[in-house]
Every structure is written in C-alpha cells, then in structure tokens.
C-alpha cells in the first residue's frame, strides 16, 4: 500500500485535535506494514497500536541534527531487516524544539532529505500554545505538507523544491529556511508567485542564474509584482519610494562590491518604478546592463548605452535636461534614472566627473527626478568613493535603506574648492609648442599643427581648436597678462595648457552649465567642455590654469 504523505508538520492548539490526526497516521502505517513509532511529548496520550519510544530514546543525548538523522536511518534499517515495509513515526516534538528552533529546523530539513529516498514517513507535531507563531512557521515551512499557514514550503525533492507564494509577509521566514539548505539547486515549477525581493535573495545566496529559476517562472513573478503595485486607472499619481514627498531632485548613490549587491538595489528601483507607471531609464555599460536585463527583464525600461551617454559631463547634463523636460511635459510626476559611469573615468579624468556629480544637484533640481548612481568599489579607487559620498546627499544600501550621506558637501562649496588635477604623462616632458600672449588665431594654428600628426579624426581636432580659441579669448578678456600657451602631442592625443595671472571664473558651475547660468566668459567654457575629452580648470598661486585634452 503506497503512502502519499511522507513528512507532515501538524500544528495544533488542542491535544485532542492532534490525537485524532495521530491515530489516523498510525492506522495508515499499520495497514501498510510499517514499523510505527510514537514519540510522546508533554501530557499527550499514547496512541493505540504504535510502539512507544520515549523522547530520550528517540532523541538521545545532546541534540545534533546530523546525529539524529543517523538515529532514524538506523531505525529504518532495523525495520526493513525485521520484515517491515518501512518506518513510520509520530513525534510530538514541541519540548524538543523549544529553545533550539534554529537547530531543530536544520534537522527537519536534513531528515526530509533522507525521507525523500528512504522508506520512512513522519508526522511532526508542534503545540502552538507553547511555541511562538514564528517558531512554528520556521518548522512548518521545511515540510512538504503542513496545516500551518506559512504561505510556502521549501523541502527535499530530486532538487530542493519551493512551492506556494513568496511575498513581503514571509520574506524573513523564507530567508531563514534557505539558510538550512546548503548546496542544493531549487525547483520552482510549483511556485505560484515570487516577488522581486525574494527572487533577488535567492540569487544573492548563490542559487541564482538560469539553473535556479526557469525564465518562465521568473517573468511570471515580475508581471505579478508589477500588476500588484500598478495604480488604479484615474488615480492621482504622486512621487513614490524613498523620494515620496520630496520636491525636486532626489540624488542618491549606491556603492557595491558584488554583482548581487548591485542587483539588490537596482532591481527593486526599476521594477517599483515600472509598477508605479514612472518613466524608468537605465544608462549602464554592456556588462551591468546585461545583468539587469536578466534579473529585471526589459519591459518598461528605457536602456541607454552608458558608455555612449557618459562621454563629456556638460553634454550629459544638456542631454539629460532635454530628456527630463520632455518627460515632464508628457505628464511624468516622477522619473527614475539608474546610471553608472564607465570605469575609464576613474583615472585622470575623474576630477571633472566629480564636478559633474556635484553640479547636477543644482542642474536637475527643477525636475521630479530620482536618480541612483552606481559605483563598483572593485573598480573605483577610495578617493573616487570619497568624492561620491561628498557629492551625493543620500546613499542607498543593499538591505533597502536610504541614508543621508554624512559627508555631503553643498555643491557650491564643493565646486569652489580647488582640486589638483592629475598631469597627463605628456606634460612630464617639454612642450612641443609654447607661446606667450598668442592671439586666438595663433593659438588655433599652433594647436592644429601639433595635432595634425596624432591621427585624430578631423572633427575631434576641430573641436579642440575651437575650445582653445575660446579659452585663450577668455584669458585675454577676463584674466591678467601674460597669457601662456603650451601644447603637447603624442600617443594619439593632444594636451593644451592655457594660463593667466588672474583668478579665473567665479561661477562654480562654469563649464558644466550654459551662459544663462553663469558669469562672463562662462558660455565659452561650456562650449569647451563639450568639445574636449577632458578639461581641468583650477586656481594656483601663479594664477588660473585651464588644461584641455583630446584623444
């Protein structure tokens, strides 16, 4: 006679209810030719027909999960040797589990794995008037069957089997259950629903990837999560998430050191935005964009090529302001932007990207934007991370928190602070050309002459020529003489340094925002920032220095 039930958790409030179920379990086992054990607990009565085994005999010595599985394996082998068809156990385990629920839940998982392949079945009973509800749930969820309403079950099959539904009501319970299941893949074919946080937890625990969750099931969970959070037709939409109630730009960064940590923040950020009907834009490089597409899908997300978007800071601000203005004109009440600078900018050119991160606090503040700027600590030096914390008012964490940055500096103060730029290696040798007080025309000719031999595309060299002309003009009109020009060429690039004895431009946003936002001379520098691959402007004891690089 086949026994369809092998491992059942029975939670009860009244002993009589448990006894009724226990007698049924014993009768089924006797009819199937099992050796039936009854391990009583507390004041629960004996069950007729079962072999009564005192708790001290069934669970000998100090409780150890692995040892306890061996006890039942040996009992099963004795049953078979004696001619029984298997071992069937009724165990009232309340007092055994009390005070060591974590250990006992680990045991329940291990013995379930054994029962999956061995002729052993068990009914495990727990008194809900003695154990806390959470403790009963911890034990119930690792059984294939239970009468306790835990929402899901995680138990042994050929792989680990996950059934039921996972949402915010059982995240903590689910995380605890996963802790007991080492080195096992998960079959989710019978999982009816999974929200993105539980899905992400699985992936972060090293059970992710194509061999964990079938693509069909993952997409089902995503659709359900989006549908559940979608605003009702006609409902007034407001800002959502951490930015709810905030006016203007909500500027946040996340610093991560594993791909899983990145996804822990990025996936909820984009999926929650989609669910709320908010325009959701992602500007990632190819690798991280691929990770996000796999984890969150592509529906509702506008993917931009991060390597192409983040070319030059002033151009990025101009392009994003145009994008944001169009989305607001279309009715957006919040826009989500997830971006990551390419790692190449963490070297010599980082200073102007640090200025970018400071300046956008002002440049985007007229828009209902929530941006999350991702930085990979494996690639970004500590000095870069320090600037990230100084230029972002808020930091997101992988456990869902949104914290104020204790190091944030007001953008104007940050931008006014002189920053030492890293010299280009070309500048360590004498320049290829040097002039004092050149006219803009001479400056253009000199730069073109040096640049012609570097293999630069014509439009790139033209851009540098225009930029140098603008900077020399500004120095002559607004600085103090003499104006110096030095030019280096080599390795497929050109570096130009323009100096004067003045104090330079006073506007902190010079170069990053157009002339309408800044003082005299600022428009020329704004054009310059969009014509070069790097611009560094700073005050020195000798005056004002602007260094321009192309290539």
XYZ file of N, CA, C and O in Angstrom, residues 166-250:
340
model
N 5.684 33.607 -2.363
C 6.649 34.387 -1.586
C 6.370 35.869 -1.778
O 6.369 36.366 -2.905
N 6.117 36.544 -0.676
C 5.943 37.988 -0.725
C 6.448 38.585 0.579
O 7.086 37.898 1.382
N 6.144 39.853 0.825
C 6.717 40.525 1.983
C 6.277 39.918 3.310
O 6.937 40.095 4.331
N 5.174 39.172 3.304
C 4.692 38.603 4.568
C 5.548 37.448 5.060
O 5.501 37.102 6.241
N 6.312 36.823 4.179
C 7.120 35.684 4.617
C 8.585 35.773 4.176
O 9.292 34.776 4.157
N 9.062 36.982 3.849
C 10.467 37.147 3.450
C 11.426 36.652 4.529
O 12.384 35.925 4.244
N 11.177 37.041 5.773
C 12.086 36.673 6.851
C 12.083 35.162 7.068
O 13.140 34.543 7.248
N 10.907 34.576 7.037
C 10.789 33.132 7.202
C 11.490 32.399 6.065
O 12.185 31.393 6.268
N 11.323 32.891 4.859
C 11.944 32.279 3.697
C 13.474 32.347 3.791
O 14.176 31.367 3.528
N 13.993 33.511 4.181
C 15.439 33.652 4.315
C 15.988 32.664 5.335
O 17.051 32.058 5.133
N 15.260 32.475 6.441
C 15.699 31.520 7.459
C 15.681 30.099 6.911
O 16.581 29.296 7.184
N 14.667 29.758 6.125
C 14.572 28.411 5.560
C 15.721 28.140 4.588
O 16.305 27.050 4.572
N 16.065 29.117 3.784
C 17.139 28.951 2.815
C 18.473 28.698 3.523
O 19.326 27.965 3.028
N 18.640 29.283 4.695
C 19.891 29.111 5.429
C 20.188 27.642 5.742
O 21.339 27.259 5.904
N 19.146 26.823 5.839
C 19.346 25.417 6.210
C 19.598 24.517 5.011
O 19.820 23.318 5.177
N 19.557 25.065 3.804
C 19.599 24.223 2.606
C 20.852 24.504 1.804
O 20.824 25.196 0.803
N 21.966 23.991 2.233
C 23.246 24.271 1.585
C 23.461 23.381 0.361
O 23.166 22.201 0.375
N 24.010 23.988 -0.690
C 24.494 23.225 -1.836
C 23.436 22.503 -2.636
O 23.711 21.477 -3.239
N 22.224 23.011 -2.639
C 21.151 22.332 -3.364
C 20.500 23.303 -4.341
O 20.236 24.450 -4.003
N 20.258 22.841 -5.554
C 19.506 23.657 -6.514
C 18.038 23.674 -6.134
O 17.572 22.837 -5.375
N 17.312 24.630 -6.698
C 15.911 24.803 -6.324
C 15.010 24.626 -7.549
O 15.226 25.242 -8.582
N 14.003 23.770 -7.393
C 12.975 23.574 -8.420
C 11.791 24.461 -8.055
O 11.200 24.317 -6.979
N 11.445 25.389 -8.928
C 10.372 26.339 -8.618
C 9.148 26.162 -9.525
O 8.303 27.053 -9.604
N 9.038 25.030 -10.181
C 7.924 24.836 -11.104
C 6.565 24.961 -10.400
O 5.582 25.354 -11.001
N 6.535 24.647 -9.115
C 5.258 24.716 -8.391
C 5.129 25.987 -7.554
O 4.213 26.118 -6.757
N 6.040 26.909 -7.736
C 5.944 28.190 -7.051
C 4.946 29.067 -7.803
O 5.113 29.356 -8.982
N 3.893 29.481 -7.118
C 2.824 30.230 -7.783
C 3.160 31.705 -7.962
O 2.703 32.348 -8.901
N 3.933 32.266 -7.025
C 4.261 33.688 -7.098
C 5.559 33.939 -6.350
O 5.794 33.350 -5.286
N 6.388 34.833 -6.896
C 7.578 35.286 -6.179
C 7.768 36.761 -6.479
O 7.734 37.182 -7.630
N 7.894 37.572 -5.422
C 8.148 38.987 -5.668
C 9.639 39.199 -5.899
O 10.464 38.313 -5.688
N 9.976 40.389 -6.350
C 11.359 40.601 -6.780
C 12.342 40.555 -5.618
O 13.504 40.210 -5.798
N 11.910 40.873 -4.412
C 12.851 40.846 -3.296
C 13.236 39.401 -2.942
O 14.400 39.108 -2.670
N 12.266 38.518 -2.946
C 12.579 37.115 -2.668
C 13.404 36.524 -3.798
O 14.342 35.744 -3.570
N 13.065 36.884 -5.020
C 13.838 36.416 -6.175
C 15.285 36.855 -6.061
O 16.225 36.081 -6.276
N 15.480 38.101 -5.671
C 16.820 38.634 -5.532
C 17.565 37.960 -4.389
O 18.777 37.708 -4.488
N 16.853 37.632 -3.324
C 17.509 36.960 -2.204
C 18.068 35.608 -2.647
O 19.191 35.245 -2.307
N 17.295 34.882 -3.413
C 17.770 33.600 -3.917
C 19.053 33.782 -4.717
O 20.027 33.047 -4.558
N 19.066 34.775 -5.599
C 20.225 34.983 -6.444
C 21.430 35.428 -5.620
O 22.565 35.030 -5.867
N 21.204 36.257 -4.622
C 22.310 36.713 -3.779
C 22.868 35.580 -2.932
O 24.043 35.584 -2.563
N 22.055 34.598 -2.620
C 22.528 33.466 -1.827
C 23.282 32.439 -2.670
O 23.610 31.358 -2.207
N 23.507 32.782 -3.940
C 24.286 31.868 -4.779
C 23.450 30.786 -5.410
O 23.979 29.801 -5.913
N 22.113 30.940 -5.404
C 21.264 29.934 -6.029
C 20.644 30.492 -7.304
O 19.681 29.968 -7.800
N 21.203 31.605 -7.781
C 20.596 32.282 -8.911
C 21.059 31.739 -10.238
O 21.747 30.747 -10.342
N 20.710 32.466 -11.296
C 21.111 32.068 -12.634
C 20.071 31.202 -13.296
O 19.039 30.864 -12.744
N 20.390 30.806 -14.523
C 19.423 30.069 -15.322
C 19.075 28.721 -14.724
O 17.988 28.200 -14.936
N 20.007 28.101 -13.961
C 19.729 26.779 -13.424
C 18.901 26.838 -12.146
O 18.521 25.827 -11.601
N 18.603 28.038 -11.655
C 17.801 28.148 -10.447
C 16.341 28.410 -10.771
O 15.458 27.659 -10.384
N 16.084 29.484 -11.458
C 14.709 29.873 -11.713
C 14.446 29.836 -13.209
O 15.121 30.509 -13.985
N 13.487 29.060 -13.597
C 13.150 28.977 -15.005
C 12.679 30.341 -15.484
O 11.971 31.047 -14.783
N 13.087 30.714 -16.670
C 12.760 32.048 -17.167
C 11.261 32.314 -17.136
O 10.807 33.412 -16.830
N 10.498 31.274 -17.442
C 9.040 31.459 -17.443
C 8.535 31.841 -16.062
O 7.717 32.741 -15.904
N 9.038 31.165 -15.034
C 8.594 31.446 -13.674
C 9.060 32.821 -13.213
O 8.339 33.546 -12.550
N 10.287 33.200 -13.587
C 10.798 34.495 -13.179
C 9.955 35.613 -13.779
O 9.612 36.581 -13.118
N 9.607 35.463 -15.055
C 8.820 36.506 -15.701
C 7.410 36.554 -15.114
O 6.814 37.628 -14.970
N 6.873 35.395 -14.735
C 5.559 35.368 -14.100
C 5.574 36.172 -12.809
O 4.672 36.945 -12.515
N 6.631 35.991 -12.026
C 6.753 36.723 -10.775
C 6.881 38.218 -11.004
O 6.285 39.024 -10.295
N 7.655 38.601 -12.026
C 7.811 40.020 -12.309
C 6.478 40.648 -12.703
O 6.118 41.737 -12.259
N 5.737 39.955 -13.568
C 4.457 40.510 -14.005
C 3.496 40.658 -12.841
O 2.787 41.659 -12.728
N 3.487 39.654 -11.974
C 2.595 39.723 -10.824
C 2.973 40.867 -9.893
O 2.117 41.568 -9.363
N 4.280 41.070 -9.690
C 4.730 42.148 -8.814
C 4.343 43.502 -9.396
O 3.896 44.396 -8.684
N 4.512 43.637 -10.702
C 4.164 44.910 -11.336
C 2.661 45.167 -11.266
O 2.203 46.265 -10.984
N 1.886 44.112 -11.534
C 0.433 44.260 -11.531
C -0.078 44.631 -10.145
O -0.967 45.469 -9.996
N 0.519 44.018 -9.117
C 0.051 44.270 -7.756
C 0.247 45.717 -7.346
O -0.519 46.263 -6.564
N 1.304 46.359 -7.858
C 1.627 47.715 -7.428
C 1.156 48.786 -8.400
O 1.355 49.965 -8.161
N 0.509 48.387 -9.497
C 0.105 49.363 -10.505
C -1.042 50.235 -10.001
O -2.021 49.734 -9.467
N -0.929 51.564 -10.154
C -2.003 52.438 -9.683
C -3.303 52.176 -10.428
O -3.309 51.788 -11.588
N -4.390 52.368 -9.749
C -5.700 52.187 -10.364
C -5.924 53.262 -11.420
O -5.436 54.385 -11.289
N -6.669 52.930 -12.494
C -6.950 53.920 -13.533
C -7.597 55.159 -12.933
O -8.500 55.075 -12.112
N -7.101 56.322 -13.334
C -7.681 57.565 -12.850
C -7.137 58.028 -11.519
O -7.442 59.130 -11.061
N -6.329 57.191 -10.865
C -5.801 57.591 -9.563
C -4.736 58.670 -9.759
O -3.985 58.664 -10.717
N -4.695 59.601 -8.807
C -3.685 60.654 -8.869
C -2.324 60.075 -8.517
O -2.158 59.479 -7.470
N -1.360 60.251 -9.395
C -0.040 59.709 -9.153
C 0.825 60.729 -8.425
O 0.813 61.910 -8.735
N 1.583 60.240 -7.475
C 2.498 61.086 -6.725
C 3.875 60.411 -6.737
O 4.032 59.294 -7.205
N 4.848 61.095 -6.183
C 6.186 60.507 -6.111
C 6.167 59.312 -5.175
O 5.465 59.294 -4.165
N 6.941 58.314 -5.513
C 6.900 57.052 -4.780
C 8.272 56.716 -4.223
O 9.269 57.361 -4.508
N 8.297 55.655 -3.423
C 9.553 55.138 -2.894
C 10.206 56.100 -1.924
O 9.548 56.899 -1.255
N 11.521 56.035 -1.846
C 12.263 56.881 -0.920
C 12.082 58.359 -1.227
O 12.243 59.208 -0.344
N 11.728 58.694 -2.482
C 11.565 60.090 -2.887
C 10.164 60.629 -2.632
O 9.881 61.787 -2.953
N 9.275 59.825 -2.064
C 7.898 60.276 -1.804
C 7.928 61.529 -0.940
O 8.593 61.588 0.088
N 7.193 62.552 -1.392
C 7.112 63.804 -0.648
C 8.255 64.764 -0.906
O 8.231 65.900 -0.427
N 9.272 64.319 -1.655
C 10.426 65.183 -1.912
C 10.134 66.103 -3.087
O 9.503 65.711 -4.069
N 10.610 67.320 -3.000
C 10.482 68.274 -4.100
C 11.811 68.372 -4.838
O 12.867 68.508 -4.221
N 11.758 68.312 -6.167
C 12.967 68.460 -6.951
C 13.752 67.165 -7.084
O 13.199 66.067 -7.095
N 15.065 67.306 -7.147
C 15.951 66.201 -7.482
C 16.313 65.403 -6.234
O 16.819 65.951 -5.257
N 16.075 64.090 -6.293
C 16.451 63.164 -5.227
C 17.668 62.403 -5.726
O 17.563 61.473 -6.515
